[in-house]
Amino acid sequence: MEVFKGIPVSPGVVIGTVFVIDDERVRIPKRTVKKEDAPNELGRFEEALAISIAEISTLRDQTEKELGGEVATIFAFHLGMLADPTLTDPIRNQIRDDQVTAESAVSAVFHQLAERFSKMDDSAFQAKVNDIWDLDRRLLRKLIGEHRSQLVSLSKGAVVVAPDLTPSQAAELDRDRVVGFVTDSGGKTSHTAILARAMNIPAVVGVERLVNTAMDSMRIVVDGDRGIVILDPDDETVEEYTRRIQELRTFRLSLDELAGKPSVTRDGVEIGLFGNIEFPHEVDIVLANGGAGIGLFRTEFLFLNSESLPTEQEQFEVYSDCVKRLDGRPLVMRTMDLGSDKTSDRWMFPEKNPALGCRSIRYCLQHLPMFRTQLRAIVRSSASGAVKLMFPLVTTIHELRQAKMIVRDVMDDLDEEGVPFDRTLPIGIMIEAPSAAIMSSIFARESDFFSIGTNDLVQYTLAVDRTNERVAALYTAAHPAIHRLIKDVVRSARRHDVPVSICGEAAGDIEYTILLIGLGLRSLSMTPSLIPHVKRIVRSVDIGHCERVARKVGSFDSERQATAFLRDVTRTIIPEVFDGRSVDER
Ligand code: PEP
Ligand code: MG
């Protein structure tokens, strides 16, 4: 049994079996297999080798035909390497003698060779280093690609263990089979973590060394409340965690009873609780949890996993499906927030500094045909429901004006075509960059509503990457700077009579509920499964108490004081969630 510590990003506890995914972009860790599995690994290597040789031969023939024999010699060199037993035999030996996975052996042998070549004085050898990496990647793609595709045939109860998972990989996981995941890197508000919460599966990120130690089929405990991962647990630990799972189930059932009850404070003030979704079927989950509608539809997820861009009609059908499921309840559609950690290597360029690069509304304004297609689909869907349109990461007033102008243009076109839509469709912005928060009174004059995105607001205000586990301790919405910004935004919104909501992860974190209400927010949008937890707090407090808490938090000069205070205040209302957790563990 071995215990690991990481960052808890999606609550709940699960006992499952390990399934390791080695991403081809990172170092392949040395992973051993059971002795009886070594022949299988050898077979995987021989197959990957044969497919690679066939592919390169085709490439060589094609290149020779199109570009001539000289250019094709590069592939002849590749073929020569793969046919050379002085390269391939050490791989076979490692698999057989050290009982490692095929990808570990390939990676280790190619690394050694590349290192040897790069140290040689002869520049002809040094020039071959890139060819070696190329071959290494080709073989690994076969091996890992194959392993990854097994995700589809995963057995039930799998806990995915990976160095990292992109949001699109996480979205592809089979929800019926994957019961948890653990990664080496990541942060609480990375989109991969957000997806884990949406999928309602416990997850822990920032766990060092686990990928190197975990082996497929090992038993594993994932404690998404405390950020603890236990590999190969003993019987006593399994018993203890089985009891905890039962307790959590009972607690969850008591919360489910709240679903039909109104979300009002003890003194009768209504607090609108909405859901954040990535896919249309989640609308039902929001409603089942007692949500009043959708406060954030992250439409970019429709684009991330598709081979080609979805057409206007395809998008229209998805949006209309949501509208229908909502039956008149509000739906805030955010235009595609692509970029940063939500990219597609199929059709987006890699960025040097992705969080500060061409992302979100900037990306849309630079890719107008794609933007217009989405706007047409969204605007058309407004004909049959309470649709609102929202732009992500607006940082200048010109972006808002330009985006609104394009919406008007799209509406004019639809009018001319006789296509029905709602001309009064509200158009709002996310406040998730410090510039938008500071200038909120200016933005309020030209926006129909605001939604505060604390995930990015924290990242940009505190200069802390939301996906980086090494700076995760610095990432917190309890920072006094965030407090001030939220307060200012709510004040500007009220002054201009602009409805303001919050849709960052802080909205679903029960430790912030009292503070947010105290700061004047009356609408919170969150991961669907958290709605009952937040409702429980809402129904237990009155506005005066919340305002006093907010004033007190406003007087602190550090996030530590704020966090400890908010935790204590919340603990008195909902102690069950804190049971078994010490402050240090959270
Ligand atoms: C946010 O930044 O707070 C937000 C809700 O948007 P996302 O998490 O999709 O970046
Ligand atoms: Mg954001």
Coordinates of C-alpha atoms and ligand atoms in Angstrom, one line a residue:
M1 CA 0.0 0.0 0.0
E2 CA 1.3 3.5 -0.9
V3 CA -0.3 6.8 0.0
F4 CA 0.0 9.8 -2.3
K5 CA -1.1 13.4 -1.8
G6 CA -2.4 15.8 -4.4
I7 CA -4.9 18.6 -5.0
P8 CA -8.6 17.5 -4.6
V9 CA -10.5 18.9 -7.6
S10 CA -13.7 16.9 -7.8
P11 CA -15.4 15.6 -4.6
G12 CA -16.3 12.1 -3.6
V13 CA -14.5 8.9 -2.9
V14 CA -14.1 5.9 -5.1
I15 CA -12.4 2.5 -5.0
G16 CA -11.4 1.3 -8.5
T17 CA -8.8 -0.2 -10.8
V18 CA -5.9 1.6 -12.3
F19 CA -5.8 2.4 -16.1
V20 CA -2.7 4.3 -17.1
I21 CA -2.7 6.6 -20.1
D22 CA 0.8 7.7 -21.2
D23 CA 0.5 10.8 -23.2
E24 CA 2.9 10.8 -26.2
R25 CA 3.9 14.4 -25.6
V26 CA 5.5 13.8 -22.3
R27 CA 8.3 11.6 -21.1
I28 CA 7.2 8.0 -21.1
P29 CA 7.7 6.7 -17.6
K30 CA 9.3 3.3 -16.9
R31 CA 6.5 1.0 -16.2
T32 CA 6.8 -2.7 -15.5
V33 CA 4.3 -5.3 -16.3
K34 CA 3.6 -8.7 -14.8
K35 CA 5.9 -11.5 -16.1
E36 CA 3.2 -13.3 -17.9
D37 CA 2.2 -10.0 -19.8
A38 CA 5.7 -9.6 -21.3
P39 CA 4.9 -11.6 -24.4
N40 CA 1.9 -9.5 -25.0
E41 CA 4.1 -6.3 -24.8
L42 CA 6.5 -7.9 -27.3
G43 CA 3.6 -8.6 -29.6
R44 CA 2.5 -4.9 -29.3
F45 CA 6.0 -3.8 -30.2
E46 CA 6.3 -6.1 -33.3
E47 CA 3.0 -4.9 -34.5
A48 CA 3.8 -1.2 -34.1
L49 CA 7.1 -1.8 -35.8
A50 CA 5.5 -3.6 -38.8
I51 CA 2.8 -0.8 -39.2
S52 CA 5.5 1.9 -39.0
I53 CA 7.6 0.2 -41.6
A54 CA 4.6 -0.2 -43.9
E55 CA 3.7 3.5 -43.5
I56 CA 7.2 4.7 -44.1
S57 CA 7.6 2.6 -47.2
T58 CA 4.4 4.1 -48.6
L59 CA 5.7 7.6 -47.7
R60 CA 9.1 6.8 -49.4
D61 CA 7.4 5.6 -52.6
Q62 CA 5.0 8.6 -52.7
T63 CA 7.9 11.1 -52.1
E64 CA 10.0 9.5 -54.7
K65 CA 7.2 9.8 -57.3
E66 CA 6.4 13.4 -56.4
L67 CA 9.7 14.9 -55.3
G68 CA 12.4 12.7 -56.6
G69 CA 14.8 10.0 -55.2
E70 CA 17.0 12.4 -53.3
V71 CA 14.3 13.7 -51.0
A72 CA 13.1 10.1 -50.5
T73 CA 16.4 9.0 -49.1
I74 CA 15.4 10.4 -45.7
F75 CA 12.7 7.7 -45.5
A76 CA 15.2 5.1 -46.7
F77 CA 17.3 6.1 -43.7
H78 CA 14.2 5.7 -41.4
L79 CA 13.5 2.2 -42.9
G80 CA 17.1 1.2 -42.5
M81 CA 17.0 2.2 -38.8
L82 CA 13.8 0.2 -38.1
A83 CA 15.3 -2.8 -39.9
D84 CA 18.5 -2.6 -37.9
P85 CA 18.6 -5.2 -35.1
T86 CA 21.2 -3.2 -33.2
L87 CA 18.4 -0.8 -32.5
T88 CA 15.4 -3.1 -32.2
D89 CA 17.0 -6.0 -30.3
P90 CA 17.7 -3.8 -27.2
I91 CA 14.0 -2.9 -27.2
R92 CA 13.0 -6.5 -27.3
N93 CA 15.5 -7.4 -24.6
Q94 CA 14.3 -4.7 -22.3
I95 CA 10.7 -5.9 -22.7
R96 CA 11.7 -9.5 -22.1
D97 CA 14.3 -9.1 -19.4
D98 CA 13.1 -6.0 -17.5
Q99 CA 9.4 -6.7 -18.0
V100 CA 8.6 -3.2 -19.0
T101 CA 5.8 -1.9 -21.3
A102 CA 6.6 -1.7 -25.0
E103 CA 6.4 2.1 -24.9
S104 CA 8.8 2.3 -21.9
A105 CA 11.4 0.2 -23.8
V106 CA 11.0 2.1 -27.1
S107 CA 11.3 5.4 -25.3
A108 CA 14.3 4.4 -23.3
V109 CA 16.3 2.9 -26.2
F110 CA 15.5 5.9 -28.6
H111 CA 16.5 8.4 -25.8
Q112 CA 19.8 6.6 -25.4
L113 CA 20.5 6.6 -29.1
A114 CA 19.5 10.2 -29.6
E115 CA 21.8 11.2 -26.7
R116 CA 24.7 9.2 -28.2
F117 CA 24.2 10.7 -31.7
S118 CA 24.0 14.3 -30.3
K119 CA 27.3 13.9 -28.5
M120 CA 29.2 12.8 -31.6
D121 CA 31.6 15.2 -33.2
D122 CA 30.5 14.3 -36.7
S123 CA 27.8 16.7 -37.7
A124 CA 26.2 14.1 -40.0
F125 CA 25.3 12.1 -36.9
Q126 CA 24.0 15.1 -35.0
A127 CA 21.7 15.9 -37.9
K128 CA 20.2 12.5 -37.5
V129 CA 18.9 13.2 -34.0
N130 CA 15.7 14.7 -35.3
D131 CA 15.1 11.6 -37.4
I132 CA 15.5 9.5 -34.3
W133 CA 12.8 11.6 -32.5
D134 CA 10.6 11.3 -35.5
L135 CA 10.8 7.6 -35.4
D136 CA 10.4 7.5 -31.7
R137 CA 7.1 9.5 -31.9
R138 CA 5.9 7.4 -34.8
L139 CA 6.3 4.1 -32.8
L140 CA 4.9 5.7 -29.6
R141 CA 1.9 6.9 -31.4
K142 CA 1.1 3.4 -32.5
L143 CA 1.6 2.1 -29.1
I144 CA -0.1 4.8 -27.1
G145 CA -2.7 5.4 -29.6
E146 CA -3.6 1.8 -29.3
H147 CA -3.6 2.0 -25.6
R148 CA -5.8 5.1 -25.7
S149 CA -8.3 3.5 -28.0
Q150 CA -8.8 0.8 -25.4
L151 CA -10.5 3.5 -23.4
V152 CA -13.6 2.6 -25.4
S153 CA -13.4 -1.0 -24.1
L154 CA -12.4 -0.1 -20.6
S155 CA -13.8 -2.4 -17.9
K156 CA -16.2 -0.8 -15.4
G157 CA -14.7 0.9 -12.4
A158 CA -11.6 2.2 -14.1
V159 CA -9.5 5.0 -12.5
V160 CA -7.6 6.8 -15.2
V161 CA -4.0 7.7 -14.1
A162 CA -2.1 10.0 -16.4
P163 CA 0.7 12.5 -16.4
D164 CA -1.8 15.0 -17.8
L165 CA -5.2 15.0 -19.4
T166 CA -6.4 17.6 -21.8
P167 CA -10.0 18.8 -21.6
S168 CA -10.7 17.0 -24.9
Q169 CA -9.3 13.7 -23.6
A170 CA -11.3 14.0 -20.4
A171 CA -14.4 14.7 -22.4
E172 CA -13.8 11.5 -24.4
L173 CA -13.7 9.3 -21.3
D174 CA -16.5 6.8 -21.1
R175 CA -18.6 8.0 -18.3
D176 CA -20.2 4.6 -17.6
R177 CA -16.8 3.1 -17.0
V178 CA -14.4 5.7 -15.7
V179 CA -15.1 6.2 -12.0
G180 CA -12.2 8.6 -11.2
F181 CA -9.0 10.1 -12.4
V182 CA -5.7 11.2 -11.1
T183 CA -3.1 13.2 -12.9
D184 CA 0.4 14.4 -12.2
S185 CA -0.4 18.0 -13.2
G186 CA -3.3 20.4 -13.1
G187 CA -5.2 22.8 -10.9
K188 CA -8.6 23.1 -9.3
T189 CA -10.1 25.3 -12.0
S190 CA -8.4 23.7 -15.0
H191 CA -11.0 22.6 -17.5
T192 CA -10.1 19.0 -17.0
A193 CA -11.0 19.4 -13.3
I194 CA -14.2 21.2 -14.2
L195 CA -15.1 18.3 -16.5
A196 CA -14.5 15.8 -13.7
R197 CA -16.9 17.7 -11.5
A198 CA -19.5 17.9 -14.3
M199 CA -19.1 14.1 -14.8
N200 CA -19.5 13.7 -11.1
I201 CA -16.4 11.6 -10.7
P202 CA -13.8 12.1 -7.9
A203 CA -10.5 13.4 -9.1
V204 CA -7.2 14.4 -7.7
V205 CA -4.5 16.3 -9.6
G206 CA -0.9 17.3 -8.9
V207 CA 0.0 13.9 -7.6
E208 CA 3.7 13.4 -8.1
R209 CA 5.3 10.0 -8.9
L210 CA 2.0 8.1 -9.2
V211 CA 2.3 7.4 -13.0
N212 CA 5.7 5.9 -12.4
T213 CA 4.4 3.6 -9.7
A214 CA 0.8 2.7 -10.8
M215 CA 0.3 -0.4 -12.9
D216 CA -2.8 -1.3 -14.9
S217 CA -5.3 -3.3 -12.9
M218 CA -4.0 -2.4 -9.5
R219 CA -6.6 -1.5 -6.9
I220 CA -6.7 2.3 -6.1
V221 CA -8.6 4.6 -3.8
V222 CA -9.3 8.1 -4.9
D223 CA -10.4 10.5 -2.2
G224 CA -11.5 13.6 -4.1
D225 CA -12.5 15.4 -0.8
R226 CA -9.1 15.2 0.8
G227 CA -6.8 14.9 -2.3
I228 CA -5.5 11.5 -1.2
V229 CA -4.7 8.6 -3.5
I230 CA -4.0 5.1 -2.2
L231 CA -2.4 2.6 -4.4
D232 CA -2.9 -1.1 -3.6
P233 CA -4.8 -0.4 -0.3
D234 CA -4.8 -3.0 2.5
D235 CA -8.1 -4.5 3.6
E236 CA -8.5 -2.2 6.6
T237 CA -8.2 0.9 4.3
V238 CA -10.7 -0.6 1.9
E239 CA -13.1 -1.2 4.7
E240 CA -12.7 2.4 6.0
Y241 CA -13.3 3.9 2.6
T242 CA -16.3 1.7 1.9
R243 CA -17.8 3.1 5.1
R244 CA -17.1 6.6 3.9
I245 CA -18.6 6.0 0.5
Q246 CA -21.8 4.8 2.3
E247 CA -21.9 7.9 4.5
L248 CA -21.5 10.2 1.5
R249 CA -24.4 8.4 -0.2
T250 CA -26.6 9.0 2.7
F251 CA -25.6 12.7 2.9
R252 CA -26.3 13.0 -0.9
L253 CA -29.7 11.5 -0.5
S254 CA -30.5 14.1 2.2
L255 CA -29.5 16.8 -0.2
D256 CA -31.6 15.4 -3.0
E257 CA -34.7 16.1 -0.9
L258 CA -33.9 19.8 -1.4
A259 CA -34.2 19.7 -5.2
G260 CA -37.9 20.7 -5.2
K261 CA -37.6 23.4 -2.5
P262 CA -37.1 27.1 -3.4
S263 CA -33.7 28.7 -3.2
V264 CA -34.5 31.5 -0.8
T265 CA -32.7 32.8 2.3
R266 CA -34.4 32.6 5.7
D267 CA -35.6 36.2 5.2
G268 CA -37.2 35.4 1.9
V269 CA -34.6 36.7 -0.7
E270 CA -34.4 34.5 -3.8
I271 CA -31.0 33.4 -4.9
G272 CA -31.1 32.1 -8.4
L273 CA -29.1 28.8 -8.7
F274 CA -28.1 27.8 -12.2
G275 CA -26.0 25.2 -13.8
N276 CA -22.8 25.3 -15.9
I277 CA -22.8 22.8 -18.8
E278 CA -20.5 21.6 -21.6
F279 CA -23.0 19.3 -23.3
P280 CA -26.7 19.4 -23.9
H281 CA -27.6 16.3 -21.9
E282 CA -26.3 18.0 -18.8
V283 CA -29.4 20.3 -18.9
D284 CA -31.4 17.3 -17.4
I285 CA -28.8 17.0 -14.7
V286 CA -29.1 20.7 -13.8
L287 CA -32.9 20.4 -13.6
A288 CA -32.8 17.2 -11.6
N289 CA -30.5 19.0 -9.1
G290 CA -33.1 21.8 -8.8
G291 CA -31.3 24.3 -11.0
A292 CA -33.4 27.2 -12.4
G293 CA -31.7 27.2 -15.8
I294 CA -28.3 27.3 -17.5
G295 CA -26.0 30.2 -16.4
L296 CA -23.2 29.1 -18.6
F297 CA -23.1 26.8 -21.7
R298 CA -19.4 26.3 -22.6
T299 CA -20.2 25.9 -26.3
E300 CA -16.5 25.4 -27.2
F301 CA -16.7 21.7 -26.2
L302 CA -18.7 21.1 -29.3
F303 CA -15.7 22.1 -31.3
L304 CA -12.9 20.4 -29.3
N305 CA -13.5 16.8 -30.1
S306 CA -14.8 17.1 -33.6
E307 CA -12.7 16.2 -36.7
S308 CA -14.2 19.0 -38.6
L309 CA -15.9 22.2 -37.5
P310 CA -19.7 21.7 -36.7
T311 CA -21.9 23.3 -39.3
E312 CA -24.5 26.0 -38.6
Q313 CA -27.3 23.4 -38.8
E314 CA -25.4 21.0 -36.5
Q315 CA -24.9 23.7 -33.9
F316 CA -28.5 24.9 -34.3
E317 CA -29.8 21.4 -33.5
V318 CA -27.6 21.2 -30.4
Y319 CA -28.7 24.6 -29.1
S320 CA -32.3 24.0 -29.9
D321 CA -32.1 20.7 -28.1
C322 CA -31.0 22.6 -24.9
V323 CA -33.8 25.2 -25.4
K324 CA -36.3 22.4 -25.7
R325 CA -35.1 20.6 -22.6
L326 CA -35.2 23.8 -20.6
D327 CA -38.8 24.5 -21.5
G328 CA -38.8 28.3 -21.2
R329 CA -36.1 28.5 -18.5
P330 CA -33.1 30.7 -19.2
L331 CA -30.1 29.6 -21.2
V332 CA -26.9 31.7 -21.3
M333 CA -24.9 30.6 -24.3
R334 CA -21.3 31.7 -24.3
T335 CA -19.7 32.0 -27.7
M336 CA -16.8 29.6 -28.2
D337 CA -14.1 30.2 -25.6
L338 CA -11.4 28.5 -27.5
G339 CA -7.7 28.7 -26.7
S340 CA -5.6 28.5 -23.5
D341 CA -6.2 24.9 -22.2
K342 CA -9.1 24.4 -24.6
T343 CA -7.4 23.8 -27.9
S344 CA -7.6 21.4 -30.8
D345 CA -4.3 20.3 -32.4
R346 CA -6.4 19.4 -35.4
W347 CA -7.1 22.9 -36.5
M348 CA -5.6 25.4 -34.0
F349 CA -2.1 26.7 -34.0
P350 CA 0.0 26.2 -30.8
E351 CA 0.5 29.4 -28.9
K352 CA 3.7 30.5 -27.2
N353 CA 1.8 31.8 -24.2
P354 CA -1.7 30.4 -24.6
A355 CA -3.5 32.0 -21.7
L356 CA -2.4 35.4 -23.0
G357 CA -2.7 34.6 -26.7
C358 CA -5.3 34.5 -29.4
R359 CA -8.1 33.0 -27.3
S360 CA -11.8 33.5 -26.6
I361 CA -13.4 36.6 -28.1
R362 CA -10.0 37.5 -29.7
Y363 CA -10.0 34.2 -31.5
C364 CA -13.6 34.7 -32.7
L365 CA -12.8 38.2 -34.0
Q366 CA -9.9 36.8 -36.0
H367 CA -11.9 33.9 -37.4
L368 CA -15.0 35.7 -38.6
P369 CA -16.6 33.0 -40.8
M370 CA -16.5 30.5 -37.9
F371 CA -17.8 33.1 -35.5
R372 CA -20.6 34.2 -37.7
T373 CA -21.7 30.6 -38.2
Q374 CA -22.0 30.1 -34.5
L375 CA -23.8 33.4 -34.0
R376 CA -26.3 32.5 -36.7
A377 CA -27.0 29.1 -34.9
I378 CA -27.3 30.8 -31.5
V379 CA -29.5 33.7 -32.7
R380 CA -31.8 31.2 -34.6
S381 CA -32.2 29.2 -31.4
S382 CA -33.5 32.3 -29.6
A383 CA -36.8 32.0 -31.6
S384 CA -38.0 29.3 -29.3
G385 CA -36.6 30.0 -25.8
A386 CA -35.1 32.4 -23.3
V387 CA -31.7 32.5 -24.9
K388 CA -29.0 35.0 -23.8
L389 CA -25.7 35.5 -25.6
M390 CA -22.4 36.0 -23.8
F391 CA -18.9 36.9 -25.0
P392 CA -15.9 35.4 -23.1
L393 CA -12.7 37.2 -22.0
V394 CA -13.7 40.7 -23.2
T395 CA -10.8 43.0 -22.3
T396 CA -11.6 46.2 -24.3
I397 CA -14.8 48.0 -25.2
H398 CA -13.9 47.8 -28.9
E399 CA -14.1 44.0 -28.7
L400 CA -17.6 44.2 -27.3
R401 CA -18.6 46.8 -29.9
Q402 CA -17.2 44.8 -32.8
A403 CA -18.8 41.6 -31.5
K404 CA -22.2 43.3 -31.1
M405 CA -21.9 44.7 -34.6
I406 CA -21.4 41.3 -36.0
V407 CA -24.4 40.0 -34.1
R408 CA -26.5 42.8 -35.6
D409 CA -25.2 42.0 -39.0
V410 CA -26.1 38.3 -38.6
M411 CA -29.6 39.4 -37.4
D412 CA -30.1 41.5 -40.5
D413 CA -29.1 38.6 -42.7
L414 CA -31.5 36.3 -40.9
D415 CA -34.3 39.0 -41.2
E416 CA -33.7 39.2 -44.9
E417 CA -33.9 35.4 -45.2
G418 CA -37.1 35.4 -43.2
V419 CA -35.7 33.2 -40.5
P420 CA -37.3 33.8 -37.1
F421 CA -35.3 34.9 -34.0
D422 CA -35.6 37.2 -31.0
R423 CA -34.3 40.7 -31.8
T424 CA -34.3 41.6 -28.1
L425 CA -31.9 38.7 -27.2
P426 CA -29.9 40.0 -24.3
I427 CA -26.1 40.3 -25.0
G428 CA -23.8 40.2 -22.1
I429 CA -20.1 39.7 -21.2
M430 CA -18.0 37.6 -18.9
I431 CA -16.0 39.7 -16.5
E432 CA -12.9 37.5 -16.2
A433 CA -10.0 39.8 -17.0
P434 CA -9.0 42.5 -14.5
S435 CA -9.4 45.2 -17.2
A436 CA -13.1 44.3 -17.6
A437 CA -13.6 44.3 -13.8
I438 CA -11.9 47.6 -13.3
M439 CA -13.7 49.2 -16.2
S440 CA -17.0 47.5 -15.4
S441 CA -18.9 50.8 -15.2
I442 CA -18.0 51.5 -18.8
F443 CA -18.9 48.0 -19.9
A444 CA -22.2 48.2 -18.0
R445 CA -23.4 51.0 -20.4
E446 CA -23.2 48.6 -23.4
S447 CA -23.9 45.2 -21.8
D448 CA -27.3 43.7 -21.0
F449 CA -25.8 41.5 -18.2
F450 CA -22.5 40.5 -16.6
S451 CA -21.3 37.1 -15.5
I452 CA -18.2 37.1 -13.3
G453 CA -15.8 34.3 -14.3
T454 CA -13.6 33.9 -11.2
N455 CA -11.6 31.1 -12.7
D456 CA -9.9 33.4 -15.1
L457 CA -10.2 36.5 -13.0
V458 CA -8.1 34.8 -10.3
Q459 CA -5.6 33.6 -12.8
Y460 CA -5.1 37.0 -14.4
T461 CA -5.3 39.1 -11.3
L462 CA -3.0 37.0 -9.2
A463 CA -0.8 36.0 -12.2
V464 CA -1.2 32.3 -11.3
D465 CA -1.7 29.7 -14.0
R466 CA -5.0 27.9 -13.1
T467 CA -3.7 24.7 -14.6
N468 CA -0.3 24.5 -12.9
E469 CA -0.1 22.4 -9.8
R470 CA 3.2 24.0 -8.7
V471 CA 1.5 27.3 -8.1
A472 CA -1.8 25.9 -7.0
A473 CA -1.3 27.1 -3.4
L474 CA -1.3 30.7 -4.7
Y475 CA -4.5 30.3 -6.6
T476 CA -7.5 31.4 -4.5
A477 CA -10.6 33.4 -4.9
A478 CA -10.3 34.4 -1.3
H479 CA -7.5 36.9 -2.2
P480 CA -8.4 40.5 -1.1
A481 CA -7.8 41.7 -4.6
I482 CA -10.5 39.4 -5.9
H483 CA -12.9 40.5 -3.2
R484 CA -12.4 44.1 -4.2
L485 CA -12.9 43.4 -7.9
I486 CA -16.1 41.5 -7.3
K487 CA -17.4 44.2 -5.0
D488 CA -16.7 46.9 -7.6
V489 CA -18.3 44.9 -10.4
V490 CA -21.5 44.3 -8.4
R491 CA -21.6 48.0 -7.5
S492 CA -21.2 49.1 -11.2
A493 CA -23.8 46.6 -12.3
R494 CA -26.3 47.8 -9.8
R495 CA -25.7 51.5 -10.6
H496 CA -26.5 50.8 -14.3
D497 CA -29.3 48.3 -13.5
V498 CA -27.4 45.5 -15.2
P499 CA -28.1 42.0 -13.9
V500 CA -24.9 40.4 -12.6
S501 CA -24.2 36.8 -11.9
I502 CA -21.2 34.6 -11.2
C503 CA -20.2 31.5 -13.0
G504 CA -16.7 30.7 -11.9
E505 CA -16.0 27.7 -9.7
A506 CA -16.3 29.9 -6.6
A507 CA -20.0 30.0 -7.3
G508 CA -20.3 26.3 -6.5
D509 CA -17.9 26.3 -3.6
I510 CA -20.0 26.3 -0.4
E511 CA -17.2 28.2 1.4
Y512 CA -17.9 31.2 -0.8
T513 CA -21.7 31.1 -0.8
I514 CA -22.3 33.4 2.2
L515 CA -19.6 35.8 1.0
L516 CA -21.0 36.1 -2.5
I517 CA -24.5 36.7 -1.2
G518 CA -23.1 39.3 1.2
L519 CA -21.4 41.0 -1.7
G520 CA -24.7 41.4 -3.4
L521 CA -24.9 38.6 -5.8
R522 CA -28.3 37.1 -6.3
S523 CA -27.6 34.6 -9.1
L524 CA -24.9 31.9 -9.0
S525 CA -24.1 29.4 -11.7
M526 CA -22.2 26.2 -11.0
T527 CA -21.4 22.6 -11.6
P528 CA -24.8 20.9 -11.6
S529 CA -24.1 18.4 -8.7
L530 CA -23.2 21.3 -6.4
I531 CA -26.5 23.1 -6.6
P532 CA -28.1 21.2 -3.7
H533 CA -25.1 21.9 -1.5
V534 CA -25.2 25.6 -2.2
K535 CA -29.0 25.6 -1.8
R536 CA -28.6 24.1 1.7
I537 CA -26.5 27.1 2.6
V538 CA -28.8 29.6 1.0
R539 CA -31.8 28.3 2.9
S540 CA -29.9 28.5 6.2
V541 CA -28.8 32.1 6.2
D542 CA -30.3 35.6 6.1
I543 CA -29.0 38.6 4.1
G544 CA -27.9 40.6 7.2
H545 CA -25.6 37.7 8.3
C546 CA -24.1 37.4 4.8
E547 CA -23.5 41.1 4.6
R548 CA -21.7 41.1 8.0
V549 CA -19.5 38.2 6.8
A550 CA -18.7 40.1 3.6
R551 CA -17.7 43.2 5.5
K552 CA -15.5 41.2 7.9
V553 CA -13.8 39.4 5.0
G554 CA -13.3 42.9 3.3
S555 CA -11.3 44.0 6.4
F556 CA -8.8 41.2 6.1
D557 CA -5.4 41.8 4.4
S558 CA -4.7 38.2 3.5
E559 CA -6.3 35.3 1.8
R560 CA -5.3 33.0 4.6
Q561 CA -7.4 34.9 7.1
A562 CA -10.3 35.0 4.7
T563 CA -10.2 31.3 3.9
A564 CA -10.0 30.3 7.6
F565 CA -12.9 32.6 8.5
L566 CA -15.1 31.5 5.7
R567 CA -14.4 27.9 6.4
D568 CA -15.4 28.3 10.1
V569 CA -18.6 30.2 9.2
T570 CA -19.6 27.5 6.7
R571 CA -18.7 24.6 9.0
T572 CA -21.3 25.7 11.5
I573 CA -24.0 25.4 8.8
I574 CA -23.0 22.2 7.0
P575 CA -20.6 20.2 9.2
E576 CA -21.1 16.9 7.3
V577 CA -19.0 18.1 4.4
F578 CA -16.1 18.9 6.7
D579 CA -16.3 15.6 8.7
G580 CA -13.0 13.7 8.7
R581 CA -11.1 16.6 7.1
S582 CA -8.7 18.8 8.9
V583 CA -8.1 22.3 7.6
D584 CA -4.6 21.4 6.4
E585 CA -5.9 18.6 4.3
R586 CA -8.1 20.9 2.3
Ligands
PEP1 C1 -14.3 31.5 -15.7 O1 -13.2 31.8 -16.2 O2 -14.5 31.7 -14.5 C2 -15.3 30.7 -16.4 C3 -16.4 30.4 -15.9 O3 -15.0 30.3 -17.7 P1 -14.0 29.1 -18.0 O4 -13.9 28.3 -16.7 O5 -14.7 28.3 -19.0 O6 -12.7 29.7 -18.4
MG2 MG -13.0 31.8 -18.3

